[in-house]
Coordinates of C-alpha atoms (C1' of nucleotides) in Angstrom, one line a residue:
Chain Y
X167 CA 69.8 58.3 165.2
X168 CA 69.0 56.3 162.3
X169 CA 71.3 54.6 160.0
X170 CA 71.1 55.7 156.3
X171 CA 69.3 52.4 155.7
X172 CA 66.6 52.7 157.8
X173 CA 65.6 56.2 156.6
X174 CA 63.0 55.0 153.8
X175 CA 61.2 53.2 156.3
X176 CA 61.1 55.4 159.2
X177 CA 60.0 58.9 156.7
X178 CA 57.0 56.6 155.7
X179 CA 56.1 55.5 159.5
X180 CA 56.5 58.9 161.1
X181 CA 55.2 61.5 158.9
X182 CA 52.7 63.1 160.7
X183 CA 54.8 63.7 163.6
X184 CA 57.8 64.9 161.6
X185 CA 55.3 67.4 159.9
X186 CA 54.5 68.4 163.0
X187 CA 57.7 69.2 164.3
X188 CA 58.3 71.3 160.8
X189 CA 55.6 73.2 161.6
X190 CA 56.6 73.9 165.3
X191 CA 60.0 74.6 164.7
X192 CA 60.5 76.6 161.5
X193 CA 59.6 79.5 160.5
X194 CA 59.3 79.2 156.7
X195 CA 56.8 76.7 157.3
X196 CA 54.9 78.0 160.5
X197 CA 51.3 78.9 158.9
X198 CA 50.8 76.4 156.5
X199 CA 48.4 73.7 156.9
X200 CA 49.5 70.0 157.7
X201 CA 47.9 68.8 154.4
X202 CA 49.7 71.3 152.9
X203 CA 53.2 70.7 154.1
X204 CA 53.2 67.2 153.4
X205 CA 52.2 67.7 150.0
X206 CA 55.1 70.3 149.9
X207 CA 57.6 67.5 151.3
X208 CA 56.0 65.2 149.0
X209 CA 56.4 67.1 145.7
X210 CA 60.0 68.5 146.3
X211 CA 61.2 64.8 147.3
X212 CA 61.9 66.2 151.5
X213 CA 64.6 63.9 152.8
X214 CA 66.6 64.1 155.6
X215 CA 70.2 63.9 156.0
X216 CA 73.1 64.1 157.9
X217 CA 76.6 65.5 157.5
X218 CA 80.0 64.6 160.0
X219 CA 81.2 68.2 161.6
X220 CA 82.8 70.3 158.6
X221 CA 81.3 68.5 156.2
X222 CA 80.4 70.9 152.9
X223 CA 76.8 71.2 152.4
X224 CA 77.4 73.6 148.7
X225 CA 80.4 75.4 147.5
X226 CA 80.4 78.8 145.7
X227 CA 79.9 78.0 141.8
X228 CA 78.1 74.6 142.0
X229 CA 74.4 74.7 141.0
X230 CA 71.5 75.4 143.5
X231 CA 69.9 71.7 143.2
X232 CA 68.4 72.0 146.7
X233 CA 67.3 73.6 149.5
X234 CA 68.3 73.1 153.3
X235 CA 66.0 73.0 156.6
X236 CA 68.6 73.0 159.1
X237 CA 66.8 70.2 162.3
X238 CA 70.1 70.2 164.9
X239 CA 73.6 71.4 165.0
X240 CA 75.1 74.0 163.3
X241 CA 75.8 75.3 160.1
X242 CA 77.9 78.5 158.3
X243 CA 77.8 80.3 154.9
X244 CA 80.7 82.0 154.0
X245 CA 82.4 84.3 151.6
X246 CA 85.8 83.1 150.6
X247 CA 88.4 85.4 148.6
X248 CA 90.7 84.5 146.4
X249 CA 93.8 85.1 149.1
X250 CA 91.9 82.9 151.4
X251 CA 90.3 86.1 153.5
X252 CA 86.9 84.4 154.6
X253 CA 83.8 86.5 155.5
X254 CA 81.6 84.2 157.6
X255 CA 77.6 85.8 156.9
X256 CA 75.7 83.4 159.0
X257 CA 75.2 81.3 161.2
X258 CA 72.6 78.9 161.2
X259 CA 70.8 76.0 163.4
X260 CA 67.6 74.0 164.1
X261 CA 64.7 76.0 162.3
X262 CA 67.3 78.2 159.9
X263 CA 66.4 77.9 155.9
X264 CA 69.9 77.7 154.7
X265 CA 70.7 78.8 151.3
X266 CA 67.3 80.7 151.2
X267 CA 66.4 80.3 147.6
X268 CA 64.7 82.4 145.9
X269 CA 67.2 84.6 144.2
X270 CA 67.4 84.3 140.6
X271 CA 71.2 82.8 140.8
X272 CA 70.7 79.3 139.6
X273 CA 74.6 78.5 141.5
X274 CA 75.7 79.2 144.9
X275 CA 77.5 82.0 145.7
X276 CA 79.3 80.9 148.9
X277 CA 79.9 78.1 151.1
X278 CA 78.0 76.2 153.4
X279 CA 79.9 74.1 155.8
X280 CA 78.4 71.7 158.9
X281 CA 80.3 73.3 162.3
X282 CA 79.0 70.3 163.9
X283 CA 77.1 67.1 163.2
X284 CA 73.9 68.3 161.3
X285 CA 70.9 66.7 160.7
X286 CA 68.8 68.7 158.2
X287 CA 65.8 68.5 155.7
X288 CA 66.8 68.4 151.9
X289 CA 64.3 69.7 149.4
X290 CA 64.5 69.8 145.6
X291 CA 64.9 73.1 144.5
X292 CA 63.2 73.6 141.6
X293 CA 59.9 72.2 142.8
X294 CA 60.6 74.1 146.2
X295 CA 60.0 77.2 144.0
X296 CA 57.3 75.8 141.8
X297 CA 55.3 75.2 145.7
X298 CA 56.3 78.4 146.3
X299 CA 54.6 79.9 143.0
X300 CA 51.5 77.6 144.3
X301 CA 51.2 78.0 148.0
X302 CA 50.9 81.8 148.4
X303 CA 51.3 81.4 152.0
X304 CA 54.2 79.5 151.5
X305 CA 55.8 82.8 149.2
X306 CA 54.4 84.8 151.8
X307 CA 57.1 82.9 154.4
X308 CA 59.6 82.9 152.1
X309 CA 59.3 86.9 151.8
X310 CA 59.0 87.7 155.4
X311 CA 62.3 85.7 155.7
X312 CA 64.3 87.1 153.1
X313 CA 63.2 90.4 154.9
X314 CA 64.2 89.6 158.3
X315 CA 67.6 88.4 156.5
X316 CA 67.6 91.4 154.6
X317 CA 67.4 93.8 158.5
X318 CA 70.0 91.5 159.9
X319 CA 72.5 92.0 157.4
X320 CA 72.1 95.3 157.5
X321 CA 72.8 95.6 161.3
X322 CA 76.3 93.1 160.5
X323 CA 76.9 96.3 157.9
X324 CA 76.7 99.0 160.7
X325 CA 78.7 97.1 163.2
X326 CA 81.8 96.0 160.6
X327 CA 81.5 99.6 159.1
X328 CA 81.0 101.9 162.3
X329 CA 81.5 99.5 165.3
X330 CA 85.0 98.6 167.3
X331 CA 86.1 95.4 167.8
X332 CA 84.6 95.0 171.6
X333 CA 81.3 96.6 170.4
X334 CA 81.0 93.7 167.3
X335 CA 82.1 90.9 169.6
X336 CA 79.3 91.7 172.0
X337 CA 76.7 92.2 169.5
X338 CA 77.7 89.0 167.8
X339 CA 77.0 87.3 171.4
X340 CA 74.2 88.8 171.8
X341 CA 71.9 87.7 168.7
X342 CA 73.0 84.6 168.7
X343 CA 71.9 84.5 172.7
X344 CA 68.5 86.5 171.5
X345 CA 68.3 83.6 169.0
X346 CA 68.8 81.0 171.0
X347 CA 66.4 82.7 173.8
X348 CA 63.7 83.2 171.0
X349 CA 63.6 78.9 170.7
X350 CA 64.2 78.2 173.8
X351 CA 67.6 77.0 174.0
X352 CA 69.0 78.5 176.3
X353 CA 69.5 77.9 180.1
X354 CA 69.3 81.3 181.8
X355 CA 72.0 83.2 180.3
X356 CA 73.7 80.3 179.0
X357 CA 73.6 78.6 175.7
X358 CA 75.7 76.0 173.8
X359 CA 78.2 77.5 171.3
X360 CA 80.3 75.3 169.4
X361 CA 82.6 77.8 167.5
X362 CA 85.9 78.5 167.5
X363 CA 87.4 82.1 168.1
X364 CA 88.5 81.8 164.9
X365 CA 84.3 81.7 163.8
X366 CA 84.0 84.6 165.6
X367 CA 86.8 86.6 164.2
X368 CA 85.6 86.0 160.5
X369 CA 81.9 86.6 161.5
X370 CA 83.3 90.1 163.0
X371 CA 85.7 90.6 160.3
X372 CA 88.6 90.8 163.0
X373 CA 91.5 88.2 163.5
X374 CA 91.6 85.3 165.8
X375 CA 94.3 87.1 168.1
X376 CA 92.3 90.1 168.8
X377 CA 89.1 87.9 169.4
X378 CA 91.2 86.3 172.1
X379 CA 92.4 89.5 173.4
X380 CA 89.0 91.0 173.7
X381 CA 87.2 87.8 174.9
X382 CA 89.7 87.7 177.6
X383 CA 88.7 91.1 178.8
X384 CA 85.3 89.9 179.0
X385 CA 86.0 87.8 180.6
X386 CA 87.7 89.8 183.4
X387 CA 84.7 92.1 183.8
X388 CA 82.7 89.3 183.9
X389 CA 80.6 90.2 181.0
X390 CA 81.0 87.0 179.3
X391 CA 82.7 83.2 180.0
X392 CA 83.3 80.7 177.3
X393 CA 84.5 77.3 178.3
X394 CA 84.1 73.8 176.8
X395 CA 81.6 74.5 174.3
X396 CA 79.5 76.5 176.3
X397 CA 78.9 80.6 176.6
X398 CA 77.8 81.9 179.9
X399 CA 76.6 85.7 180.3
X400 CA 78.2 86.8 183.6
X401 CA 76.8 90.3 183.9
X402 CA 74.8 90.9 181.1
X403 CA 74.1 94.4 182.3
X404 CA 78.1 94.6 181.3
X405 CA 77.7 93.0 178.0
X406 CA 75.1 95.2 177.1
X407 CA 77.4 98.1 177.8
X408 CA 80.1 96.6 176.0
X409 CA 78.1 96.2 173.0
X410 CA 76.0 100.2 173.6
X411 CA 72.9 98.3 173.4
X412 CA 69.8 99.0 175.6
X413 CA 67.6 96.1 177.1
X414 CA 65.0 98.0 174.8
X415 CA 66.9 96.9 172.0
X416 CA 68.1 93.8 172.8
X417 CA 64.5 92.7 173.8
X418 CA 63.1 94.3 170.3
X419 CA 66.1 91.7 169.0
X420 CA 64.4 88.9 170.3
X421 CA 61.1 89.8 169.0
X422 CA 62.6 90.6 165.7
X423 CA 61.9 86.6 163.7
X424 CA 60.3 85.9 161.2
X425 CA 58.0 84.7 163.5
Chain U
X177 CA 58.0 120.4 136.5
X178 CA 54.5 121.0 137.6
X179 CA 53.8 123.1 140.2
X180 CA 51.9 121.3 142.9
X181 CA 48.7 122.7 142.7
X182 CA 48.7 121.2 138.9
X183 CA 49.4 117.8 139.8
X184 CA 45.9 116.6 140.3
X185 CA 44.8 117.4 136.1
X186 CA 48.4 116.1 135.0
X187 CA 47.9 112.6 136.3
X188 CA 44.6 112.4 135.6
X189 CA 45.5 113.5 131.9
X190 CA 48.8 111.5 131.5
X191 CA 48.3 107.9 133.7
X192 CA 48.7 106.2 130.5
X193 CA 52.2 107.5 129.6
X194 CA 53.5 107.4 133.3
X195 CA 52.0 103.9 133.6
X196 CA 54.6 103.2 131.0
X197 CA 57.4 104.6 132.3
X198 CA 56.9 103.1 135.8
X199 CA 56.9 99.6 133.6
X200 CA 59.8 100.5 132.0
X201 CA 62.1 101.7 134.5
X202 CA 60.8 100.4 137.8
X203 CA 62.2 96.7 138.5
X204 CA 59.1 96.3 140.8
X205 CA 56.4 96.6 138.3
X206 CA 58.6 94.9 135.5
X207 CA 56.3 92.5 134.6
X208 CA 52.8 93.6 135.6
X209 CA 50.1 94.0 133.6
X210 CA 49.5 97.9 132.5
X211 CA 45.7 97.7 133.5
X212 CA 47.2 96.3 136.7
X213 CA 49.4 98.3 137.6
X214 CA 46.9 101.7 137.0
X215 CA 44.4 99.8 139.8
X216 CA 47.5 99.3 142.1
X217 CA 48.3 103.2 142.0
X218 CA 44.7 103.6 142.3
X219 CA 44.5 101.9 145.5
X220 CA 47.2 103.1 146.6
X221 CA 46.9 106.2 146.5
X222 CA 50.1 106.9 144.6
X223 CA 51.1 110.9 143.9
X224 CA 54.1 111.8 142.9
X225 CA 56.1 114.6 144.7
X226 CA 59.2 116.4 145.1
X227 CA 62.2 116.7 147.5
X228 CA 65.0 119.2 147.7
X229 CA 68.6 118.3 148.5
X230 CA 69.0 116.9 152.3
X231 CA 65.0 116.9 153.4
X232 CA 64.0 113.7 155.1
X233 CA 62.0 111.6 153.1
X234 CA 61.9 109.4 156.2
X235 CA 63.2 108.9 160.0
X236 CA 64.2 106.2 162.3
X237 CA 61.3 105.4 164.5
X238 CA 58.6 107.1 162.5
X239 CA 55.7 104.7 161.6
X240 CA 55.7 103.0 158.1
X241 CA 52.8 105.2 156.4
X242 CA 54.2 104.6 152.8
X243 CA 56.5 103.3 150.2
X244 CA 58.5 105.3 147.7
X245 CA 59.7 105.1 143.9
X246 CA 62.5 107.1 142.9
X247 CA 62.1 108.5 139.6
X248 CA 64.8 111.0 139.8
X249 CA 67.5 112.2 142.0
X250 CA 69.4 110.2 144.6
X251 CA 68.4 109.1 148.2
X252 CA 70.6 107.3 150.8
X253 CA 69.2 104.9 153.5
X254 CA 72.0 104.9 157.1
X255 CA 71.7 104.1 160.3
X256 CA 73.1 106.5 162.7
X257 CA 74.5 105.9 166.1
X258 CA 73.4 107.4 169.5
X259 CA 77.2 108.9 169.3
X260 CA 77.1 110.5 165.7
X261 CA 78.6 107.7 163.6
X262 CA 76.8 106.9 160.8
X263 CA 76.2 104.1 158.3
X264 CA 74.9 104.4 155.0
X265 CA 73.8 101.6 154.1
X266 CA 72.3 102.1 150.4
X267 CA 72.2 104.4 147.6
X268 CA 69.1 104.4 145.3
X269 CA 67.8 106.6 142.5
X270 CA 66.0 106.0 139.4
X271 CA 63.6 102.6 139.5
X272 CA 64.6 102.3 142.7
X273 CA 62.2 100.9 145.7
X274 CA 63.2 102.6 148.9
X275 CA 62.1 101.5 152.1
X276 CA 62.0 98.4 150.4
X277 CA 58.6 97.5 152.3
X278 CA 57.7 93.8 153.6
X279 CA 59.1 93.4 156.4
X280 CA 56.8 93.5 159.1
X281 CA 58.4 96.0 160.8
X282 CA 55.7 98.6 161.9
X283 CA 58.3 101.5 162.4
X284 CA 61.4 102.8 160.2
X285 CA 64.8 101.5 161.1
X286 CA 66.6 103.6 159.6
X287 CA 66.7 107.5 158.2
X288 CA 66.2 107.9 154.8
X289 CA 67.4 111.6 152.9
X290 CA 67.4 113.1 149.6
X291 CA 71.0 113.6 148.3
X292 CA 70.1 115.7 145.4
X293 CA 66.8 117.2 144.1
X294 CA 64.0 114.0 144.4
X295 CA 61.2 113.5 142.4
X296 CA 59.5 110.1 143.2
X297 CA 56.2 108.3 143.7
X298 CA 54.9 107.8 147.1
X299 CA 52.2 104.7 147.6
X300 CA 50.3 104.0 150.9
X301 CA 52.3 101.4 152.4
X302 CA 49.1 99.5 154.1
X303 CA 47.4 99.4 151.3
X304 CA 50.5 98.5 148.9
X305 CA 50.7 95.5 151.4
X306 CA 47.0 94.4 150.7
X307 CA 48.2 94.9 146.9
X308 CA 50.7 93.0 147.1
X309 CA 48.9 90.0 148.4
X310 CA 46.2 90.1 146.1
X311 CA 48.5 90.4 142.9
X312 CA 51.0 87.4 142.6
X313 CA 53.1 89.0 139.8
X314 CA 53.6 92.2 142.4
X315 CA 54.8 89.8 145.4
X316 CA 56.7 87.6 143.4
X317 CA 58.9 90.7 142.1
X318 CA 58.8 92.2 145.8
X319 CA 60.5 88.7 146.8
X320 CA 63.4 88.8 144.2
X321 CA 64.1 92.4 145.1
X322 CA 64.4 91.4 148.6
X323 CA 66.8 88.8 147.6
X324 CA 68.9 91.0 145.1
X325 CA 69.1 93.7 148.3
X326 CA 70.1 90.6 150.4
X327 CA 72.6 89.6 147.9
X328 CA 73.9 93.1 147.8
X329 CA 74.2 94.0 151.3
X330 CA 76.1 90.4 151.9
X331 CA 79.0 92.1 149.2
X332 CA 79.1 94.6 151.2
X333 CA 79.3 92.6 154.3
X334 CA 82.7 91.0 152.5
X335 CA 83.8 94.3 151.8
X336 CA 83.8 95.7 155.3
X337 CA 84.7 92.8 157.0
X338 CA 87.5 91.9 155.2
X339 CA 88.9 94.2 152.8
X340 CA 91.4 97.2 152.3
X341 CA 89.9 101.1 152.4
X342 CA 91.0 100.9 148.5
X343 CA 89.2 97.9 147.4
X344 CA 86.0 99.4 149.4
X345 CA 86.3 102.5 147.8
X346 CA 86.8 100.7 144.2
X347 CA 84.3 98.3 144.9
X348 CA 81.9 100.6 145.4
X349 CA 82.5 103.1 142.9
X350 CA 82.3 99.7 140.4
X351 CA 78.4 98.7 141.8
X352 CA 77.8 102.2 141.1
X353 CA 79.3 102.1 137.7
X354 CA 77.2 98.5 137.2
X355 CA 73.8 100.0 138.5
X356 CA 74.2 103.2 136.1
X357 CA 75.4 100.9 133.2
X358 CA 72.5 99.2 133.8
X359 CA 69.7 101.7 133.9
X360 CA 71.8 102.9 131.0
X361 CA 72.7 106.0 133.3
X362 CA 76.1 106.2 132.0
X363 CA 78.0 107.3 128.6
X364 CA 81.5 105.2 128.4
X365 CA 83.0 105.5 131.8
X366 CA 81.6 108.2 133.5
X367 CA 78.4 108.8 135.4
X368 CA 76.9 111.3 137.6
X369 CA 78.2 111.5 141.1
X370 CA 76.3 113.8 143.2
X371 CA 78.1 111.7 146.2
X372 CA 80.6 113.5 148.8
X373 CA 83.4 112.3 149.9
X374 CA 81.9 112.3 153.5
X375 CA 78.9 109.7 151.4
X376 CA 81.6 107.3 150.6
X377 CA 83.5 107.4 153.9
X378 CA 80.1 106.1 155.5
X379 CA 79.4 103.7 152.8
X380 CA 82.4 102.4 152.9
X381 CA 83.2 102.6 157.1
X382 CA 86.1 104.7 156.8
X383 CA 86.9 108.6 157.3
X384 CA 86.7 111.2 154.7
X385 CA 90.2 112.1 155.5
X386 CA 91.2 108.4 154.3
X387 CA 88.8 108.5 151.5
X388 CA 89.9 111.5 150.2
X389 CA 93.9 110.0 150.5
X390 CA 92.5 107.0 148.4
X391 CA 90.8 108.8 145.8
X392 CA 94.2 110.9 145.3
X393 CA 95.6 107.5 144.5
X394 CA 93.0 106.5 142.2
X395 CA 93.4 109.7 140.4
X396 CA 97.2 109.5 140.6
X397 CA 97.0 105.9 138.6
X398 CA 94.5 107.4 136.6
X399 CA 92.0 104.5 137.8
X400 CA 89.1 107.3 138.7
X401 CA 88.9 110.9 138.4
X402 CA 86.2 112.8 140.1
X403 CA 85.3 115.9 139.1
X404 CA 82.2 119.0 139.6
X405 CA 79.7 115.9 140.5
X406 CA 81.3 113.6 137.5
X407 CA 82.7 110.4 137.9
X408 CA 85.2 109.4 135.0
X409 CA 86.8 105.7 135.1
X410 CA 90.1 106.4 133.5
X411 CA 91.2 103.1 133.5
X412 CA 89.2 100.4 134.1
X413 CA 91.9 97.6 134.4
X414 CA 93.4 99.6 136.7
X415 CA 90.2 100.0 138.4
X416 CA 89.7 96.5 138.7
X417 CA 92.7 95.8 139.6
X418 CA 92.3 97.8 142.9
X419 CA 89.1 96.1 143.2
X420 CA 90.6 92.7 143.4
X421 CA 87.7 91.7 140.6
X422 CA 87.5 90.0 137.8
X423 CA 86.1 91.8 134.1
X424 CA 84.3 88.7 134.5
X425 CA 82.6 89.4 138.2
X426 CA 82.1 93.3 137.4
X427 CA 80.0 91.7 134.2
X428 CA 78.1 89.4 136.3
X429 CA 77.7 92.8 138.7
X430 CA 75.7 94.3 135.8
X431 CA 73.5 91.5 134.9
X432 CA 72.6 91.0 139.1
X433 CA 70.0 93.3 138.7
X434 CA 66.3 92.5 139.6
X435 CA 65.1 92.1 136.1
Chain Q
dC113 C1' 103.2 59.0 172.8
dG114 C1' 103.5 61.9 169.2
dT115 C1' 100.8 65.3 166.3
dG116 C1' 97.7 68.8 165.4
dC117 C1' 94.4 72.2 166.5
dG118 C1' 92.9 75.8 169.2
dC119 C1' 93.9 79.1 173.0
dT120 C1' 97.0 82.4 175.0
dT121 C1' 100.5 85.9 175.3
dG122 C1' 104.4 89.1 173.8
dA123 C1' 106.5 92.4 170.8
dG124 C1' 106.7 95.0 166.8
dA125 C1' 104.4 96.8 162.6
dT126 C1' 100.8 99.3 160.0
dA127 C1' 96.5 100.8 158.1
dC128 C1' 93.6 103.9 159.3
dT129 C1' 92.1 107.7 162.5
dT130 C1' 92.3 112.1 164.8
dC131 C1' 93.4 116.7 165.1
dA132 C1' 94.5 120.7 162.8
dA133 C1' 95.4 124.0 159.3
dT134 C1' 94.9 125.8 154.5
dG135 C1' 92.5 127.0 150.4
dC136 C1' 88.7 126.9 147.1
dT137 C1' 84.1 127.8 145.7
dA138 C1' 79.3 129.1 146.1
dG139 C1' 75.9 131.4 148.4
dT140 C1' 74.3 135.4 151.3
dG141 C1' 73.6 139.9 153.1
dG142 C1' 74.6 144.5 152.9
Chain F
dC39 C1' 79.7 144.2 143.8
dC40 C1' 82.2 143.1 147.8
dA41 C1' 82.9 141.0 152.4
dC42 C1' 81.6 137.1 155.0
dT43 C1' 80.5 132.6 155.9
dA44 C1' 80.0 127.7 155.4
dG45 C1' 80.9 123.4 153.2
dC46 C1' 84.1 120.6 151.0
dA47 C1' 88.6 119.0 149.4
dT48 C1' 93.3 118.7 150.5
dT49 C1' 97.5 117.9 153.2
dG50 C1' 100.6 117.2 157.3
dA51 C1' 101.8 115.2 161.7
dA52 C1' 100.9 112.4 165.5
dG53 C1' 98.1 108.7 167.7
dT54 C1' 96.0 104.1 168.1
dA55 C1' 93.2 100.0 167.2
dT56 C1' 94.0 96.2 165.2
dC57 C1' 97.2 93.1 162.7
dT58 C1' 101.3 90.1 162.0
dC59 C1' 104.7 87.1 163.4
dA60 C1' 106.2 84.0 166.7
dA61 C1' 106.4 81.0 170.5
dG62 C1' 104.5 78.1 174.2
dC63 C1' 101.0 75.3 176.2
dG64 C1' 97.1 72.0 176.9
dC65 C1' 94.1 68.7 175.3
dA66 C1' 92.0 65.3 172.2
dC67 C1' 92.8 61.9 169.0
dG68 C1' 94.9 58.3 166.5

DNA sequence: CGTGCGCTTGAGATACTTCAATGCTAGTGG
DNA sequence: CCACTAGCATTGAAGTATCTCAAGCGCACG
């Protein structure tokens, strides 16, 4: 990693290849021409950063002044209530658009914070959206993703209206293992996952106690094992039956990116 | 209301002056251009039609053949389980986009039905697609309704994840109250609600038998009275109150529109 | 070598559900 | 025009999934 004084140089050196692993890796930018992109990076002043574990990336009321391409670690964006409730909405990590702009709010409605370290893109909003105005296939991107959001909101909606606590738990485990599968980071049924149960109980709208309770009991039948940092599907034959999803459906998951 | 067999002659005769509604009222075609707009219903094939109370207007796993505009009447998008429960997870009516198309999803997710009487356009979906990427004004308002239902669904996300059955319920009778003040649907306090109780349970994720208990409450504290399909805010500090929002926030509720 | 954070477990509380019965109203068939 | 039915609202009583409070434990970090 490179210190913050280094980063002029090394943007200018490596170009190309960073390009080329925006391209690659994200989504929003996955059918636009080289040429393109760098002239995207170029006019909305692309820098890349990095932020210590918890670090706050925006808070609810400050103004949109950029947008965020997450390149490692993990981020999440939050709802946070007066009486301190806190509805966790997503999770995000190397590829993820955070704070997908394109709403008309001109300041954030919740808070992003760094789970771990993060090293991310940092683009100027306003010109972000002057591209986008420009670059139809760029808008194009930007729609399909703000669609796919749109569908996997919806499915959080039917599991924290309709769905018990096991049932949210393992669906919770298992997008984020489809997500992982779909860029190829996991390891057999194994994948890194750096939040606490805590993270989990806010993502699933249940409390940290009950997470423990149920995660326990996954871990009895063997559906699922967290230790250290690291998730590891036992049976995933059980988790599937714990969360009353098919392997239709949780291989239509996988497909389902805004690829 | 025509019969059907008329239909053809009336929108031959009267494009013009339904060309102006549909800019008037529909968020979608906002800010197109009249002459515009007349070539995307041409090409589209657009026709308006009719739907009594509870028909289908579309099922999960049926093929995506076309895109609807409400005109009149009210239409509810759930999902529903393999075991019965069921989750609403919007309401629309008058300007309204349903099956909100974009996503490139080839097959309906989700079960869409007719709560009262429907009257509403219906455009080919493939060719509204090929529309849409040949107009710029008609994608860029495509993209900020994406967002606004994104920004939506995340409230509701909040609200089922971590609030009371009586902020739901107030909460959601207050985006109601916002969308009709809005569309300028509503005289003081009161609106049409053509919803049941059984509607707001599955909005909300809770039972009717709950809902119903609630709504005694609001009516006791003379928050909300609902009455022969007529929603009447009594008291709209009271209301609020329940809500846990702001005057401030339920303001900002009415200008989030997609305008 | 404390101190704090996260995990685990127990015991009791409660918000919401489930089951069940009653009444009201509108529609339907005779 | 009346009896019959079906859907919806309402209410009571009992059950339960999940929460709250509380305590102990282990590990990482300063």
């Amino acid at each position: 990693m490179e210190k913050s004084t280094a980063w002029d140089r090394t943007i200018r050196v490596s170009r190309a290849a960073e390009v080329q692993e925006l391209v690659a890796h994200v989504p929003l930018f996955g059918s636009i021409r080289p040429e393109s992109l760098e002239r995207i990076l170029e006019q909305t002043n692309a820098r890349l950063v990095e932020d210590a574990s918890r670090q706050f990336i925006s808070r609810q009321g400050q103004e949109v002044t950029d947008v965020s391409i997450i390149m490692e670690g993990w981020v999440m964006r939050y709802d946070l209530l007066a009486d301190g409730r806190r509805q966790i909405l997503e999770f995000d990590t190397s590829g993820d658009t955070v704070v997908l702009f394109g709403s008309s709010a001109t300041h954030h409605q919740y808070f992003v914070q760094a789970i771990t370290p993060v090293r991310r893109w940092m683009l100027d909003a306003k010109s972000f959206a002057a591209a986008a105005r420009k670059e139809p296939e760029l808008h194009r991107r930007l729609t399909l993703l703000a669609f796919a959001a749109l569908s996997e909101r919806e499915d959080v909606v039917t599991d924290l209206g309709r769905r018990s606590a096991t049932e949210r738990i393992a669906r919770l485990i298992l997008r984020l293992l489809a997500r992982m599968d779909r860029a190829g980071s996991s390891k057999g049924h194994r994948y890194d996952f750096p939040f606490k149960q805590s993270h989990i109980a806010d993502a699933t709208g249940l409390t940290a106690v009950h997470v423990n309770r149920t995660l326990m009991s996954f871990r009895k039948s063997n559906a699922v094992h967290i230790d250290n940092g690291v998730l590891t599907v036992g049976d995933i034959n059980v988790l599937l039956l714990l969360a009353e999803m098919t392997m239709a459906e949780f291989r239509a998951l996988k497909r389902k990116s805004p690829a």
